[in-house]
mmCIF file with all atom_site columns, C-alpha atoms in Angstrom:
data_model
loop_
_atom_site.group_PDB
_atom_site.id
_atom_site.type_symbol
_atom_site.label_atom_id
_atom_site.label_alt_id
_atom_site.label_comp_id
_atom_site.label_asym_id
_atom_site.label_entity_id
_atom_site.label_seq_id
_atom_site.pdbx_PDB_ins_code
_atom_site.Cartn_x
_atom_site.Cartn_y
_atom_site.Cartn_z
_atom_site.occupancy
_atom_site.B_iso_or_equiv
_atom_site.pdbx_formal_charge
_atom_site.auth_seq_id
_atom_site.auth_comp_id
_atom_site.auth_asym_id
_atom_site.auth_atom_id
_atom_site.pdbx_PDB_model_num
ATOM 1   C CA . PRO C 1 1   ? 0.485   100.746 35.693  1.00 89.00 ? 1   PRO C CA 1
ATOM 2   C CA . TRP C 1 2   ? -1.023  100.792 31.825  1.00 92.00 ? 2   TRP C CA 1
ATOM 3   C CA . TYR C 1 3   ? 0.117   98.881  29.000  1.00 90.00 ? 3   TYR C CA 1
ATOM 4   C CA . ALA C 1 4   ? -1.146  98.637  25.809  1.00 91.00 ? 4   ALA C CA 1
ATOM 5   C CA . SER C 1 5   ? 0.133   96.189  23.283  1.00 87.00 ? 5   SER C CA 1
ATOM 6   C CA . ASN C 1 6   ? -1.133  98.368  20.216  1.00 86.00 ? 6   ASN C CA 1
ATOM 7   C CA . THR C 1 7   ? -2.806  101.182 18.934  1.00 88.00 ? 7   THR C CA 1
ATOM 8   C CA . ASP C 1 8   ? -4.401  99.637  16.118  1.00 89.00 ? 8   ASP C CA 1
ATOM 9   C CA . LEU C 1 9   ? -7.860  101.478 15.727  1.00 90.00 ? 9   LEU C CA 1
ATOM 10  C CA . THR C 1 10  ? -8.501  98.907  13.192  1.00 90.00 ? 10  THR C CA 1
ATOM 11  C CA . ILE C 1 11  ? -8.720  95.483  11.981  1.00 87.00 ? 11  ILE C CA 1
ATOM 12  C CA . PRO C 1 12  ? -9.613  94.084  8.348   1.00 84.00 ? 12  PRO C CA 1
ATOM 13  C CA . GLY C 1 13  ? -12.375 91.083  8.647   1.00 83.00 ? 13  GLY C CA 1
ATOM 14  C CA . ALA C 1 14  ? -14.493 88.883  7.369   1.00 85.00 ? 14  ALA C CA 1
ATOM 15  C CA . ARG C 1 15  ? -17.462 91.766  7.345   1.00 89.00 ? 15  ARG C CA 1
ATOM 16  C CA . GLY C 1 16  ? -15.107 94.103  6.439   1.00 87.00 ? 16  GLY C CA 1
ATOM 17  C CA . ILE C 1 17  ? -12.873 97.284  8.590   1.00 87.00 ? 17  ILE C CA 1
ATOM 18  C CA . ALA C 1 18  ? -13.600 95.992  12.866  1.00 91.00 ? 18  ALA C CA 1
ATOM 19  C CA . PRO C 1 19  ? -12.390 98.081  15.701  1.00 94.00 ? 19  PRO C CA 1
ATOM 20  C CA . GLY C 1 20  ? -9.061  96.540  17.016  1.00 92.00 ? 20  GLY C CA 1
ATOM 21  C CA . ASN C 1 21  ? -7.676  96.976  20.234  1.00 93.00 ? 21  ASN C CA 1
ATOM 22  C CA . GLY C 1 22  ? -6.574  100.730 19.756  1.00 93.00 ? 22  GLY C CA 1
ATOM 23  C CA . ALA C 1 23  ? -10.628 101.581 19.135  1.00 95.00 ? 23  ALA C CA 1
ATOM 24  C CA . ALA C 1 24  ? -10.952 99.495  23.153  1.00 96.00 ? 24  ALA C CA 1
ATOM 25  C CA . VAL C 1 25  ? -7.492  101.618 24.150  1.00 96.00 ? 25  VAL C CA 1
ATOM 26  C CA . GLU C 1 26  ? -9.602  104.878 23.460  1.00 96.00 ? 26  GLU C CA 1
ATOM 27  C CA . VAL C 1 27  ? -12.327 104.053 25.845  1.00 97.00 ? 27  VAL C CA 1
ATOM 28  C CA . VAL C 1 28  ? -10.217 103.311 28.673  1.00 96.00 ? 28  VAL C CA 1
ATOM 29  C CA . ARG C 1 29  ? -8.358  106.445 27.798  1.00 96.00 ? 29  ARG C CA 1
ATOM 30  C CA . ILE C 1 30  ? -11.169 108.724 27.679  1.00 97.00 ? 30  ILE C CA 1
ATOM 31  C CA . ALA C 1 31  ? -12.776 107.150 30.848  1.00 97.00 ? 31  ALA C CA 1
ATOM 32  C CA . THR C 1 32  ? -10.417 107.324 32.773  1.00 96.00 ? 32  THR C CA 1
ATOM 33  C CA . GLY C 1 33  ? -8.137  110.112 31.536  1.00 96.00 ? 33  GLY C CA 1
ATOM 34  C CA . ALA C 1 34  ? -5.152  107.509 31.987  1.00 96.00 ? 34  ALA C CA 1
ATOM 35  C CA . GLU C 1 35  ? -2.576  107.278 29.245  1.00 95.00 ? 35  GLU C CA 1
ATOM 36  C CA . PRO C 1 36  ? -1.016  103.455 28.345  1.00 94.00 ? 36  PRO C CA 1
ATOM 37  C CA . GLN C 1 37  ? 2.284   103.259 27.987  1.00 91.00 ? 37  GLN C CA 1
ATOM 38  C CA . VAL C 1 38  ? 2.385   101.489 24.054  1.00 88.00 ? 38  VAL C CA 1
ATOM 39  C CA . ALA C 1 39  ? 4.586   97.873  24.298  1.00 83.00 ? 39  ALA C CA 1
ATOM 40  C CA . GLY C 1 40  ? 4.493   97.355  21.014  1.00 84.00 ? 40  GLY C CA 1
ATOM 41  C CA . LYS C 1 41  ? 4.309   98.993  17.444  1.00 85.00 ? 41  LYS C CA 1
ATOM 42  C CA . PRO C 1 42  ? 4.678   101.904 16.094  1.00 87.00 ? 42  PRO C CA 1
ATOM 43  C CA . LEU C 1 43  ? 7.159   102.225 18.980  1.00 86.00 ? 43  LEU C CA 1
ATOM 44  C CA . PRO C 1 44  ? 10.226  99.904  18.855  1.00 85.00 ? 44  PRO C CA 1
ATOM 45  C CA . PRO C 1 45  ? 11.109  98.202  22.099  1.00 84.00 ? 45  PRO C CA 1
ATOM 46  C CA . MET C 1 46  ? 8.942   94.658  21.256  1.00 84.00 ? 46  MET C CA 1
ATOM 47  C CA . HIS C 1 47  ? 10.683  95.375  17.443  1.00 83.00 ? 47  HIS C CA 1
ATOM 48  C CA . ARG C 1 48  ? 14.381  95.808  19.065  1.00 87.00 ? 48  ARG C CA 1
ATOM 49  C CA . GLU C 1 49  ? 13.578  92.929  21.413  1.00 90.00 ? 49  GLU C CA 1
ATOM 50  C CA . THR C 1 50  ? 12.756  90.103  18.496  1.00 89.00 ? 50  THR C CA 1
ATOM 51  C CA . ILE C 1 51  ? 15.713  91.484  16.660  1.00 90.00 ? 51  ILE C CA 1
ATOM 52  C CA . LEU C 1 52  ? 17.576  90.350  19.482  1.00 92.00 ? 52  LEU C CA 1
ATOM 53  C CA . ARG C 1 53  ? 16.299  87.613  20.524  1.00 95.00 ? 53  ARG C CA 1
ATOM 54  C CA . THR C 1 54  ? 16.430  86.244  16.790  1.00 94.00 ? 54  THR C CA 1
ATOM 55  C CA . GLY C 1 55  ? 19.501  87.944  16.059  1.00 94.00 ? 55  GLY C CA 1
ATOM 56  C CA . ALA C 1 56  ? 18.355  89.110  12.303  1.00 94.00 ? 56  ALA C CA 1
ATOM 57  C CA . GLN C 1 57  ? 20.308  90.482  10.466  1.00 94.00 ? 57  GLN C CA 1
ATOM 58  C CA . ARG C 1 58  ? 18.190  92.367  7.903   1.00 94.00 ? 58  ARG C CA 1
ATOM 59  C CA . PRO C 1 59  ? 14.977  92.260  9.662   1.00 95.00 ? 59  PRO C CA 1
ATOM 60  C CA . LEU C 1 60  ? 12.255  93.299  7.382   1.00 95.00 ? 60  LEU C CA 1
ATOM 61  C CA . VAL C 1 61  ? 8.535   94.144  9.124   1.00 94.00 ? 61  VAL C CA 1
ATOM 62  C CA . VAL C 1 62  ? 5.537   93.319  7.385   1.00 95.00 ? 62  VAL C CA 1
ATOM 63  C CA . GLY C 1 63  ? 2.260   95.049  8.376   1.00 94.00 ? 63  GLY C CA 1
ATOM 64  C CA . ASP C 1 64  ? -0.853  96.401  6.673   1.00 93.00 ? 64  ASP C CA 1
ATOM 65  C CA . ARG C 1 65  ? -1.320  99.956  8.155   1.00 93.00 ? 65  ARG C CA 1
ATOM 66  C CA . LEU C 1 66  ? 1.488   102.389 7.907   1.00 96.00 ? 66  LEU C CA 1
ATOM 67  C CA . ASP C 1 67  ? -0.105  104.737 11.288  1.00 92.00 ? 67  ASP C CA 1
ATOM 68  C CA . THR C 1 68  ? 1.688   101.437 12.892  1.00 91.00 ? 68  THR C CA 1
ATOM 69  C CA . ASP C 1 69  ? 3.009   98.719  11.452  1.00 92.00 ? 69  ASP C CA 1
ATOM 70  C CA . ILE C 1 70  ? 4.919   100.643 9.106   1.00 96.00 ? 70  ILE C CA 1
ATOM 71  C CA . GLU C 1 71  ? 6.089   102.955 11.074  1.00 95.00 ? 71  GLU C CA 1
ATOM 72  C CA . GLY C 1 72  ? 7.416   100.975 12.880  1.00 92.00 ? 72  GLY C CA 1
ATOM 73  C CA . ALA C 1 73  ? 9.621   99.905  10.935  1.00 94.00 ? 73  ALA C CA 1
ATOM 74  C CA . PHE C 1 74  ? 10.548  103.206 10.272  1.00 95.00 ? 74  PHE C CA 1
ATOM 75  C CA . ASN C 1 75  ? 11.034  103.970 13.769  1.00 93.00 ? 75  ASN C CA 1
ATOM 76  C CA . GLY C 1 76  ? 13.172  100.660 13.919  1.00 91.00 ? 76  GLY C CA 1
ATOM 77  C CA . GLU C 1 77  ? 15.235  101.278 11.071  1.00 93.00 ? 77  GLU C CA 1
ATOM 78  C CA . VAL C 1 78  ? 14.635  98.669  9.082   1.00 95.00 ? 78  VAL C CA 1
ATOM 79  C CA . ASP C 1 79  ? 13.425  97.824  6.182   1.00 96.00 ? 79  ASP C CA 1
ATOM 80  C CA . SER C 1 80  ? 9.425   97.586  6.132   1.00 97.00 ? 80  SER C CA 1
ATOM 81  C CA . LEU C 1 81  ? 7.078   95.518  3.624   1.00 97.00 ? 81  LEU C CA 1
ATOM 82  C CA . LEU C 1 82  ? 3.369   96.848  2.790   1.00 98.00 ? 82  LEU C CA 1
ATOM 83  C CA . VAL C 1 83  ? 0.782   94.120  2.441   1.00 97.00 ? 83  VAL C CA 1
ATOM 84  C CA . LEU C 1 84  ? -2.668  95.892  0.115   1.00 96.00 ? 84  LEU C CA 1
ATOM 85  C CA . THR C 1 85  ? -4.914  93.151  2.132   1.00 92.00 ? 85  THR C CA 1
ATOM 86  C CA . GLY C 1 86  ? -5.663  95.163  5.201   1.00 85.00 ? 86  GLY C CA 1
ATOM 87  C CA . VAL C 1 87  ? -6.942  98.216  5.600   1.00 88.00 ? 87  VAL C CA 1
ATOM 88  C CA . THR C 1 88  ? -4.705  100.259 3.671   1.00 94.00 ? 88  THR C CA 1
ATOM 89  C CA . ASP C 1 89  ? -5.606  102.302 0.247   1.00 94.00 ? 89  ASP C CA 1
ATOM 90  C CA . GLY C 1 90  ? -4.120  103.295 -2.720  1.00 95.00 ? 90  GLY C CA 1
ATOM 91  C CA . ALA C 1 91  ? -4.503  106.409 -1.776  1.00 96.00 ? 91  ALA C CA 1
ATOM 92  C CA . THR C 1 92  ? -3.149  106.443 1.847   1.00 96.00 ? 92  THR C CA 1
ATOM 93  C CA . LEU C 1 93  ? -0.506  104.837 0.519   1.00 97.00 ? 93  LEU C CA 1
ATOM 94  C CA . LEU C 1 94  ? 0.330   107.542 -2.044  1.00 97.00 ? 94  LEU C CA 1
ATOM 95  C CA . ALA C 1 95  ? -0.671  110.429 0.814   1.00 96.00 ? 95  ALA C CA 1
ATOM 96  C CA . ALA C 1 96  ? 1.258   108.945 2.962   1.00 97.00 ? 96  ALA C CA 1
ATOM 97  C CA . PRO C 1 97  ? 3.956   111.022 5.209   1.00 96.00 ? 97  PRO C CA 1
ATOM 98  C CA . PRO C 1 98  ? 7.855   110.518 5.312   1.00 96.00 ? 98  PRO C CA 1
ATOM 99  C CA . GLN C 1 99  ? 7.854   107.700 8.647   1.00 97.00 ? 99  GLN C CA 1
ATOM 100 C CA . HIS C 1 100 ? 4.323   105.877 6.546   1.00 97.00 ? 100 HIS C CA 1
ATOM 101 C CA . ARG C 1 101 ? 6.120   104.865 3.926   1.00 98.00 ? 101 ARG C CA 1
ATOM 102 C CA . PRO C 1 102 ? 7.227   101.618 3.107   1.00 98.00 ? 102 PRO C CA 1
ATOM 103 C CA . THR C 1 103 ? 10.386  99.881  1.432   1.00 98.00 ? 103 THR C CA 1
ATOM 104 C CA . TYR C 1 104 ? 7.866   97.459  -0.656  1.00 97.00 ? 104 TYR C CA 1
ATOM 105 C CA . VAL C 1 105 ? 4.540   96.906  -1.547  1.00 98.00 ? 105 VAL C CA 1
ATOM 106 C CA . ASP C 1 106 ? 2.788   94.056  -2.810  1.00 97.00 ? 106 ASP C CA 1
ATOM 107 C CA . ALA C 1 107 ? -0.432  92.584  -2.757  1.00 96.00 ? 107 ALA C CA 1
ATOM 108 C CA . ASP C 1 108 ? 0.129   90.044  0.115   1.00 96.00 ? 108 ASP C CA 1
ATOM 109 C CA . LEU C 1 109 ? 2.031   88.127  1.474   1.00 96.00 ? 109 LEU C CA 1
ATOM 110 C CA . ARG C 1 110 ? 3.141   86.321  -1.652  1.00 96.00 ? 110 ARG C CA 1
ATOM 111 C CA . GLY C 1 111 ? 5.190   89.577  -2.063  1.00 95.00 ? 111 GLY C CA 1
ATOM 112 C CA . LEU C 1 112 ? 8.040   87.994  0.091   1.00 96.00 ? 112 LEU C CA 1
ATOM 113 C CA . LEU C 1 113 ? 8.239   84.739  -2.674  1.00 95.00 ? 113 LEU C CA 1
ATOM 114 C CA . THR C 1 114 ? 8.447   86.870  -5.162  1.00 92.00 ? 114 THR C CA 1
ATOM 115 C CA . GLY C 1 115 ? 11.857  89.907  -5.694  1.00 90.00 ? 115 GLY C CA 1
ATOM 116 C CA . GLN C 1 116 ? 10.134  93.471  -6.053  1.00 93.00 ? 116 GLN C CA 1
ATOM 117 C CA . PRO C 1 117 ? 11.141  95.292  -9.163  1.00 95.00 ? 117 PRO C CA 1
ATOM 118 C CA . GLU C 1 118 ? 13.419  98.184  -9.094  1.00 96.00 ? 118 GLU C CA 1
ATOM 119 C CA . VAL C 1 119 ? 12.150  101.731 -9.507  1.00 97.00 ? 119 VAL C CA 1
ATOM 120 C CA . THR C 1 120 ? 14.171  104.368 -11.355 1.00 97.00 ? 120 THR C CA 1
ATOM 121 C CA . GLY C 1 121 ? 13.980  108.247 -12.180 1.00 96.00 ? 121 GLY C CA 1
ATOM 122 C CA . ASP C 1 122 ? 14.217  109.110 -15.609 1.00 92.00 ? 122 ASP C CA 1
ATOM 123 C CA . ALA C 1 123 ? 15.183  112.118 -17.286 1.00 88.00 ? 123 ALA C CA 1
ATOM 124 C CA . ASP C 1 124 ? 12.388  114.137 -17.989 1.00 88.00 ? 124 ASP C CA 1
ATOM 125 C CA . GLY C 1 125 ? 11.242  113.709 -13.640 1.00 90.00 ? 125 GLY C CA 1
ATOM 126 C CA . GLY C 1 126 ? 9.084   110.711 -14.465 1.00 96.00 ? 126 GLY C CA 1
ATOM 127 C CA . PHE C 1 127 ? 9.061   106.945 -12.447 1.00 98.00 ? 127 PHE C CA 1
ATOM 128 C CA . ARG C 1 128 ? 9.208   103.792 -14.316 1.00 98.00 ? 128 ARG C CA 1
ATOM 129 C CA . CYS C 1 129 ? 8.359   99.916  -12.928 1.00 98.00 ? 129 CYS C CA 1
ATOM 130 C CA . GLY C 1 130 ? 7.790   97.359  -15.056 1.00 95.00 ? 130 GLY C CA 1
ATOM 131 C CA . GLY C 1 131 ? 5.701   99.105  -18.416 1.00 96.00 ? 131 GLY C CA 1
ATOM 132 C CA . TRP C 1 132 ? 4.764   102.063 -16.233 1.00 98.00 ? 132 TRP C CA 1
ATOM 133 C CA . THR C 1 133 ? 5.857   105.122 -15.964 1.00 97.00 ? 133 THR C CA 1
ATOM 134 C CA . ALA C 1 134 ? 4.489   108.103 -13.225 1.00 97.00 ? 134 ALA C CA 1
ATOM 135 C CA . THR C 1 135 ? 5.606   111.986 -12.762 1.00 97.00 ? 135 THR C CA 1
ATOM 136 C CA . ALA C 1 136 ? 3.467   114.412 -10.539 1.00 95.00 ? 136 ALA C CA 1
ATOM 137 C CA . GLY C 1 137 ? 1.734   116.976 -12.386 1.00 87.00 ? 137 GLY C CA 1
ATOM 138 C CA . ALA C 1 138 ? 0.833   120.651 -11.513 1.00 86.00 ? 138 ALA C CA 1
ATOM 139 C CA . GLU C 1 139 ? -2.787  119.022 -9.745  1.00 90.00 ? 139 GLU C CA 1
ATOM 140 C CA . ARG C 1 140 ? -2.066  115.416 -10.062 1.00 92.00 ? 140 ARG C CA 1
ATOM 141 C CA . LEU C 1 141 ? -0.024  112.291 -10.580 1.00 96.00 ? 141 LEU C CA 1
ATOM 142 C CA . GLU C 1 142 ? -0.099  111.349 -13.875 1.00 96.00 ? 142 GLU C CA 1
ATOM 143 C CA . LEU C 1 143 ? 0.750   107.969 -15.635 1.00 97.00 ? 143 LEU C CA 1
ATOM 144 C CA . THR C 1 144 ? 1.313   106.671 -18.855 1.00 96.00 ? 144 THR C CA 1
ATOM 145 C CA . GLY C 1 145 ? 2.039   103.157 -20.159 1.00 97.00 ? 145 GLY C CA 1
ATOM 146 C CA . ASP C 1 146 ? 0.758   99.442  -19.402 1.00 96.00 ? 146 ASP C CA 1
ATOM 147 C CA . GLY C 1 147 ? 1.470   96.746  -16.803 1.00 96.00 ? 147 GLY C CA 1
ATOM 148 C CA . GLY C 1 148 ? 0.981   95.609  -13.735 1.00 96.00 ? 148 GLY C CA 1
ATOM 149 C CA . ALA C 1 149 ? -1.247  97.157  -11.773 1.00 97.00 ? 149 ALA C CA 1
ATOM 150 C CA . LEU C 1 150 ? 1.424   96.531  -8.716  1.00 97.00 ? 150 LEU C CA 1
ATOM 151 C CA . ASP C 1 151 ? 4.010   98.326  -10.575 1.00 98.00 ? 151 ASP C CA 1
ATOM 152 C CA . GLY C 1 152 ? 2.367   101.414 -11.536 1.00 98.00 ? 152 GLY C CA 1
ATOM 153 C CA . LEU C 1 153 ? 1.516   102.192 -7.981  1.00 98.00 ? 153 LEU C CA 1
ATOM 154 C CA . ARG C 1 154 ? 5.063   101.264 -7.100  1.00 98.00 ? 154 ARG C CA 1
ATOM 155 C CA . ALA C 1 155 ? 5.471   103.805 -9.480  1.00 98.00 ? 155 ALA C CA 1
ATOM 156 C CA . LEU C 1 156 ? 3.122   106.580 -8.492  1.00 97.00 ? 156 LEU C CA 1
ATOM 157 C CA . CYS C 1 157 ? 4.775   105.969 -4.927  1.00 97.00 ? 157 CYS C CA 1
ATOM 158 C CA . ALA C 1 158 ? 8.101   107.489 -6.435  1.00 97.00 ? 158 ALA C CA 1
ATOM 159 C CA . ALA C 1 159 ? 6.319   110.401 -8.460  1.00 97.00 ? 159 ALA C CA 1
ATOM 160 C CA . ALA C 1 160 ? 3.907   111.159 -5.475  1.00 96.00 ? 160 ALA C CA 1
ATOM 161 C CA . TRP C 1 161 ? 6.717   110.557 -2.062  1.00 96.00 ? 161 TRP C CA 1
ATOM 162 C CA . THR C 1 162 ? 9.232   112.414 -4.287  1.00 95.00 ? 162 THR C CA 1
ATOM 163 C CA . ALA C 1 163 ? 6.722   115.760 -4.864  1.00 93.00 ? 163 ALA C CA 1
ATOM 164 C CA . GLY C 1 164 ? 5.573   115.336 -1.586  1.00 91.00 ? 164 GLY C CA 1
ATOM 165 C CA . GLY C 1 165 ? 9.274   115.506 0.230   1.00 88.00 ? 165 GLY C CA 1
ATOM 166 C CA . GLU C 1 166 ? 8.311   116.037 4.173   1.00 89.00 ? 166 GLU C CA 1
ATOM 167 C CA . GLN C 1 167 ? 5.027   116.757 3.856   1.00 86.00 ? 167 GLN C CA 1
ATOM 168 C CA . GLY C 1 168 ? 2.773   113.605 2.235   1.00 86.00 ? 168 GLY C CA 1
ATOM 169 C CA . CYS C 1 169 ? 1.500   114.514 -1.343  1.00 88.00 ? 169 CYS C CA 1
ATOM 170 C CA . GLY C 1 170 ? -1.426  116.319 -1.423  1.00 88.00 ? 170 GLY C CA 1
ATOM 171 C CA . LEU C 1 171 ? -1.775  115.433 -5.328  1.00 90.00 ? 171 LEU C CA 1
ATOM 172 C CA . ASP C 1 172 ? -5.135  113.981 -6.783  1.00 92.00 ? 172 ASP C CA 1
ATOM 173 C CA . SER C 1 173 ? -4.699  110.114 -7.795  1.00 93.00 ? 173 SER C CA 1
ATOM 174 C CA . GLY C 1 174 ? -8.579  108.953 -8.269  1.00 93.00 ? 174 GLY C CA 1
ATOM 175 C CA . LYS C 1 175 ? -8.156  108.973 -12.403 1.00 94.00 ? 175 LYS C CA 1
ATOM 176 C CA . VAL C 1 176 ? -4.201  107.146 -12.087 1.00 96.00 ? 176 VAL C CA 1
ATOM 177 C CA . LEU C 1 177 ? -5.266  104.430 -9.086  1.00 96.00 ? 177 LEU C CA 1
ATOM 178 C CA . ALA C 1 178 ? -8.504  103.912 -10.952 1.00 96.00 ? 178 ALA C CA 1
ATOM 179 C CA . ARG C 1 179 ? -6.986  103.212 -14.394 1.00 95.00 ? 179 ARG C CA 1
ATOM 180 C CA . LEU C 1 180 ? -4.140  100.185 -11.522 1.00 96.00 ? 180 LEU C CA 1
ATOM 181 C CA . GLY C 1 181 ? -7.853  99.096  -10.644 1.00 93.00 ? 181 GLY C CA 1
ATOM 182 C CA . TRP C 1 182 ? -7.660  100.420 -7.007  1.00 87.00 ? 182 TRP C CA 1
#
């Protein structure tokens, strides 16, 4: 039997993005033609066992990858916090399909110590967070207002994910993300 702890293809490193455990898993898979049993993210067994062992009432999965960390939380039906210190960028986040959409988004682990501002919908189909309002236009996402970049990103997530539905959002986000410095 062959077991893999996770399939993260890349990891953040001091010099940028580096190969992760998933890259080694792929090499062995190609060389042997065998398929591993994945014990960790994004599959629920290790998450479930951790919850059982700790007695967690409201577990929170924290991670920097949509396809393993956040999908693991989705599969385990628990909340998640995406920290933007790793491999996920704004455009990838906005285009995420439902299983890759985090409950919360913050710049880094300090987000564990602060509350997340509420994102609200308005009658015109826009989504507000902080001083920002985001809407999904015919071809691109729109952003008006002012405030913290994370609040703008949170409002954009609501607009993009609503517009994208089950498929993920394919609208152009380059201009609004540049405005926020992402």
